[in-house]
Amino acid sequence: MRLTPRALCSAAQAAWRENFPLCGRDVARWFPGHMAKGLKKMQSSLKLVDCIIEVHDARIPLSGRNPLFQETLGLKPHLLVLNKMDLADLTEQQVSERPLMFLLDTPGVLAPRIESVETGLKLALCGTVLDHLVGEETMADYLLYTLNKHQRFGYVQHYGLGSACDNVERVLKSVAVKLGKTQKVKVLTGTGNVNIIQPNYPAAARDFLQTFRRGLLGSVMLDLDVLRGHPPAETLP
C-alpha cells in the first residue's frame, strides 16, 4: 500500500510528540557487565596496533561511538578493525607480506558509560542489548516516536495502515490484527469466566522492531537530531 500525496501531506503536517518520556529509566542495568572483560582484552591488544578503523552502524554514527578508541591509540604493526563477534574472540589474520600487515578482528563492545537514556534507547533499537532488558513495547514506542518525528512513514505502507499514528498502542493493535498475533484471555464476569481474543502487543512490538532492523521500513537515521546540533535528552551526570 502506497500513501497518496494527500495522505503524505496530512502525515507531514500532523502534530507529533515533541519529546519522549525518559525519566525513571535505568540505563546502567541495560548493558551487560561482562563487556568489561572484552574491553580489557582489547586494550592490551591496542599496544600492538598502528592503525585503528572503527566501524559504525550507519543508523547511529554518533551514539554508537566508543571513546575507548580516542583515549587509547596503540603502537606496532597491525590493523585493528571492529566487528560484532563473541567477546571471547580476538582473531588475527595476515593480510599483506610487503609491507607486513595483520588484521586484528575484535569483538563489538559498548562504551563503558552511556551518556544519556535516549542514547541507550538508540543503541537498544540497533540490537546491542537483549530487548527484554529495556522492554520491547518501550522500544517500539521510541521507534514510532522517532519515525514520525523524522517523517519516515514506511511503517504505514509496510503494515497497510490507513494513516500514520503517534499512539503506539493503536499501531501495535493494528500490527497484531494484521499479522494474526492474538491471544485468548480469561476475563471474570458476573456470569463466570469468559474467553476473549485480544491483540498480542509484545509479539506485535517484536515484529515492529525486527522489521526496522531488517531495513524494511526504509533508511532511518536515529542520530539525525544529534547531527543537526540537538543533544540527546536526559544527559546523565
Short mmCIF file of C-alpha atoms in Angstrom, two decimals:
data_model
loop_
_atom_site.label_atom_id
_atom_site.label_comp_id
_atom_site.label_asym_id
_atom_site.label_seq_id
_atom_site.Cartn_x
_atom_site.Cartn_y
_atom_site.Cartn_z
CA MET A 1 0.00 0.00 0.00
CA ARG A 2 1.40 3.41 -1.01
CA LEU A 3 0.47 6.64 0.71
CA THR A 4 -1.39 9.02 -1.57
CA PRO A 5 0.03 12.54 -1.95
CA ARG A 6 -2.83 13.82 0.22
CA ALA A 7 -2.09 11.25 2.94
CA LEU A 8 1.63 12.10 2.85
CA CYS A 9 0.84 15.79 3.19
CA SER A 10 -1.50 15.13 6.12
CA ALA A 11 1.10 12.96 7.83
CA ALA A 12 3.81 15.57 7.38
CA GLN A 13 1.60 18.28 8.88
CA ALA A 14 0.38 16.21 11.84
CA ALA A 15 1.34 17.27 15.36
CA TRP A 16 3.73 14.57 16.52
CA ARG A 17 5.13 14.24 20.03
CA GLU A 18 7.90 16.76 20.67
CA ASN A 19 9.67 14.62 23.26
CA PHE A 20 9.77 11.10 24.64
CA PRO A 21 9.36 10.43 28.40
CA LEU A 22 12.73 9.26 29.69
CA CYS A 23 12.52 9.80 33.45
CA GLY A 24 12.92 6.79 35.72
CA ARG A 25 14.72 4.60 33.18
CA ASP A 26 17.90 2.96 34.49
CA VAL A 27 20.37 2.83 31.61
CA ALA A 28 23.11 1.19 33.66
CA ARG A 29 21.26 -2.11 34.05
CA TRP A 30 20.63 -2.41 30.30
CA PHE A 31 24.25 -3.03 29.39
CA PRO A 32 25.96 -6.29 30.35
CA GLY A 33 28.89 -6.02 32.76
CA HIS A 34 30.80 -8.87 31.11
CA MET A 35 31.81 -6.45 28.35
CA ALA A 36 34.49 -5.13 30.72
CA LYS A 37 36.41 -8.35 30.05
CA GLY A 38 36.31 -7.74 26.31
CA LEU A 39 37.39 -4.11 26.74
CA LYS A 40 40.36 -5.12 28.91
CA LYS A 41 41.45 -7.70 26.33
CA MET A 42 41.19 -5.16 23.53
CA GLN A 43 43.14 -2.53 25.49
CA SER A 44 46.05 -4.92 25.93
CA SER A 45 45.99 -5.70 22.17
CA LEU A 46 45.99 -2.00 21.22
CA LYS A 47 49.64 -1.83 22.30
CA LEU A 48 50.44 -3.76 19.09
CA VAL A 49 48.38 -1.53 16.78
CA ASP A 50 49.44 1.21 14.35
CA CYS A 51 46.11 1.98 12.74
CA ILE A 52 42.55 1.69 14.05
CA ILE A 53 39.48 1.51 11.83
CA GLU A 54 36.34 1.97 13.89
CA VAL A 55 33.28 0.66 12.06
CA HIS A 56 29.95 2.33 12.85
CA ASP A 57 26.32 1.43 12.38
CA ALA A 58 25.01 3.96 9.83
CA ARG A 59 21.81 4.33 11.88
CA ILE A 60 23.75 5.59 14.94
CA PRO A 61 27.06 7.04 13.68
CA LEU A 62 27.44 9.21 16.80
CA SER A 63 25.55 7.32 19.50
CA GLY A 64 27.45 4.15 18.62
CA ARG A 65 30.92 5.64 19.06
CA ASN A 66 33.17 4.20 21.74
CA PRO A 67 35.54 6.72 23.40
CA LEU A 68 37.96 3.88 24.17
CA PHE A 69 39.50 4.30 20.72
CA GLN A 70 40.07 8.02 21.10
CA GLU A 71 41.67 7.52 24.52
CA THR A 72 43.93 4.54 23.76
CA LEU A 73 45.80 4.53 20.44
CA GLY A 74 48.40 1.81 20.13
CA LEU A 75 51.84 1.22 18.59
CA LYS A 76 53.29 -1.52 16.26
CA PRO A 77 52.36 -3.33 13.06
CA HIS A 78 48.75 -4.39 12.99
CA LEU A 79 45.46 -3.08 11.69
CA LEU A 80 42.56 -3.16 14.14
CA VAL A 81 39.01 -3.42 12.74
CA LEU A 82 35.84 -3.52 14.97
CA ASN A 83 33.24 -6.12 14.28
CA LYS A 84 30.39 -7.96 16.03
CA MET A 85 31.92 -11.11 17.49
CA ASP A 86 31.81 -13.19 20.63
CA LEU A 87 33.62 -11.35 23.42
CA ALA A 88 35.94 -14.32 23.82
CA ASP A 89 37.20 -13.94 20.22
CA LEU A 90 40.16 -11.85 19.12
CA THR A 91 41.24 -13.12 15.71
CA GLU A 92 44.48 -12.26 13.93
CA GLN A 93 44.96 -12.74 10.19
CA GLN A 94 47.85 -11.76 7.92
CA VAL A 95 46.61 -9.60 5.04
CA SER A 96 49.90 -8.49 3.44
CA GLU A 97 53.54 -9.59 3.23
CA ARG A 98 55.05 -6.38 1.84
CA PRO A 99 54.58 -4.45 3.98
CA LEU A 100 53.96 -6.99 6.70
CA MET A 101 50.46 -6.31 7.94
CA PHE A 102 47.99 -8.18 10.11
CA LEU A 103 44.32 -7.62 10.69
CA LEU A 104 43.19 -7.98 14.28
CA ASP A 105 39.44 -8.53 14.36
CA THR A 106 37.87 -7.59 17.69
CA PRO A 107 34.52 -8.09 19.40
CA GLY A 108 31.97 -5.31 19.18
CA VAL A 109 31.70 -3.68 22.61
CA LEU A 110 29.79 -0.77 24.07
CA ALA A 111 31.24 2.30 25.68
CA PRO A 112 31.75 1.81 29.45
CA ARG A 113 29.40 4.74 30.12
CA ILE A 114 26.27 5.69 28.18
CA GLU A 115 25.83 9.46 28.13
CA SER A 116 22.02 9.58 28.13
CA VAL A 117 18.87 7.49 28.33
CA GLU A 118 18.00 8.43 24.75
CA THR A 119 21.40 7.24 23.52
CA GLY A 120 20.73 3.97 25.36
CA LEU A 121 17.38 3.58 23.58
CA LYS A 122 19.03 4.13 20.19
CA LEU A 123 21.68 1.51 20.96
CA ALA A 124 18.96 -0.89 22.08
CA LEU A 125 16.97 -0.39 18.87
CA CYS A 126 20.05 -1.43 16.92
CA GLY A 127 20.28 -4.70 18.87
CA THR A 128 23.21 -4.02 21.19
CA VAL A 129 21.41 -5.46 24.23
CA LEU A 130 18.70 -8.03 24.86
CA ASP A 131 15.32 -6.47 24.12
CA HIS A 132 13.68 -7.64 27.33
CA LEU A 133 16.15 -5.65 29.44
CA VAL A 134 14.75 -2.43 28.02
CA GLY A 135 11.22 -3.60 27.23
CA GLU A 136 10.02 -4.38 23.71
CA GLU A 137 6.97 -2.14 23.92
CA THR A 138 9.06 0.77 25.26
CA MET A 139 11.48 0.32 22.35
CA ALA A 140 8.61 0.09 19.86
CA ASP A 141 7.16 3.33 21.24
CA TYR A 142 10.52 5.12 20.95
CA LEU A 143 10.90 3.81 17.40
CA LEU A 144 7.42 5.07 16.47
CA TYR A 145 8.19 8.44 18.06
CA THR A 146 11.43 8.70 16.05
CA LEU A 147 9.89 7.61 12.73
CA ASN A 148 7.09 10.14 13.00
CA LYS A 149 9.35 12.93 14.19
CA HIS A 150 11.59 12.49 11.14
CA GLN A 151 8.63 11.88 8.82
CA ARG A 152 9.67 8.33 7.97
CA PHE A 153 6.29 6.73 7.31
CA GLY A 154 7.44 3.45 5.79
CA TYR A 155 5.69 1.57 8.58
CA VAL A 156 2.31 2.77 7.30
CA GLN A 157 2.93 1.20 3.91
CA HIS A 158 4.60 -1.92 5.26
CA TYR A 159 1.71 -2.82 7.56
CA GLY A 160 -1.05 -1.47 5.35
CA LEU A 161 -2.25 1.05 7.92
CA GLY A 162 -4.79 3.69 6.98
CA SER A 163 -2.56 6.55 8.11
CA ALA A 164 0.42 7.43 10.28
CA CYS A 165 -0.28 7.39 14.01
CA ASP A 166 1.58 8.57 17.12
CA ASN A 167 -0.18 6.22 19.55
CA VAL A 168 1.89 3.07 19.96
CA GLU A 169 -0.99 1.05 21.44
CA ARG A 170 -3.13 1.72 18.37
CA VAL A 171 -0.27 0.94 15.98
CA LEU A 172 0.64 -2.32 17.74
CA LYS A 173 -3.03 -3.35 17.84
CA SER A 174 -3.26 -2.88 14.06
CA VAL A 175 0.01 -4.77 13.54
CA ALA A 176 -1.16 -7.64 15.76
CA VAL A 177 -4.52 -7.95 13.99
CA LYS A 178 -2.93 -7.79 10.53
CA LEU A 179 -0.37 -10.47 11.38
CA GLY A 180 -2.81 -12.66 13.31
CA LYS A 181 -0.86 -12.18 16.53
CA THR A 182 -3.71 -12.50 19.03
CA GLN A 183 -4.18 -14.39 22.28
CA LYS A 184 -7.04 -15.78 24.35
CA VAL A 185 -7.50 -14.18 27.76
CA LYS A 186 -9.89 -15.23 30.52
CA VAL A 187 -12.00 -12.42 31.94
CA LEU A 188 -14.05 -12.80 35.12
CA THR A 189 -17.61 -11.55 34.67
CA GLY A 190 -20.78 -11.73 36.71
CA THR A 191 -21.73 -14.95 34.93
CA GLY A 192 -18.33 -16.61 35.24
CA ASN A 193 -15.11 -16.73 33.20
CA VAL A 194 -15.30 -15.63 29.58
CA ASN A 195 -12.58 -16.16 26.96
CA ILE A 196 -11.90 -13.10 24.84
CA ILE A 197 -9.46 -12.53 22.00
CA GLN A 198 -7.10 -9.60 22.36
CA PRO A 199 -4.04 -8.36 20.44
CA ASN A 200 -0.68 -9.79 21.48
CA TYR A 201 1.09 -6.47 22.00
CA PRO A 202 4.55 -7.90 22.88
CA ALA A 203 4.51 -10.06 19.72
CA ALA A 204 3.50 -7.06 17.60
CA ALA A 205 6.26 -4.96 19.20
CA ARG A 206 8.84 -7.68 18.40
CA ASP A 207 7.72 -7.75 14.76
CA PHE A 208 7.89 -3.94 14.56
CA LEU A 209 11.45 -3.93 15.93
CA GLN A 210 12.65 -6.75 13.66
CA THR A 211 11.08 -5.09 10.62
CA PHE A 212 13.07 -1.93 11.40
CA ARG A 213 16.29 -3.90 11.96
CA ARG A 214 15.92 -5.73 8.64
CA GLY A 215 15.67 -2.39 6.85
CA LEU A 216 12.11 -2.95 5.68
CA LEU A 217 10.96 0.47 6.92
CA GLY A 218 13.46 2.28 4.69
CA SER A 219 16.61 4.17 5.61
CA VAL A 220 16.31 5.54 9.14
CA MET A 221 18.95 7.71 10.82
CA LEU A 222 18.33 7.62 14.56
CA ASP A 223 21.05 10.23 15.19
CA LEU A 224 19.53 12.86 12.91
CA ASP A 225 18.76 15.26 15.76
CA VAL A 226 22.31 14.98 17.12
CA LEU A 227 23.77 15.63 13.68
CA ARG A 228 21.58 18.73 13.45
CA GLY A 229 23.03 20.03 16.70
CA HIS A 230 20.39 18.89 19.21
CA PRO A 231 21.95 16.98 22.14
CA PRO A 232 20.31 13.73 23.32
CA ALA A 233 17.70 14.20 26.01
CA GLU A 234 18.27 13.37 29.67
CA THR A 235 22.08 13.53 29.60
CA LEU A 236 23.36 11.61 32.60
CA PRO A 237 25.66 13.27 35.19
#
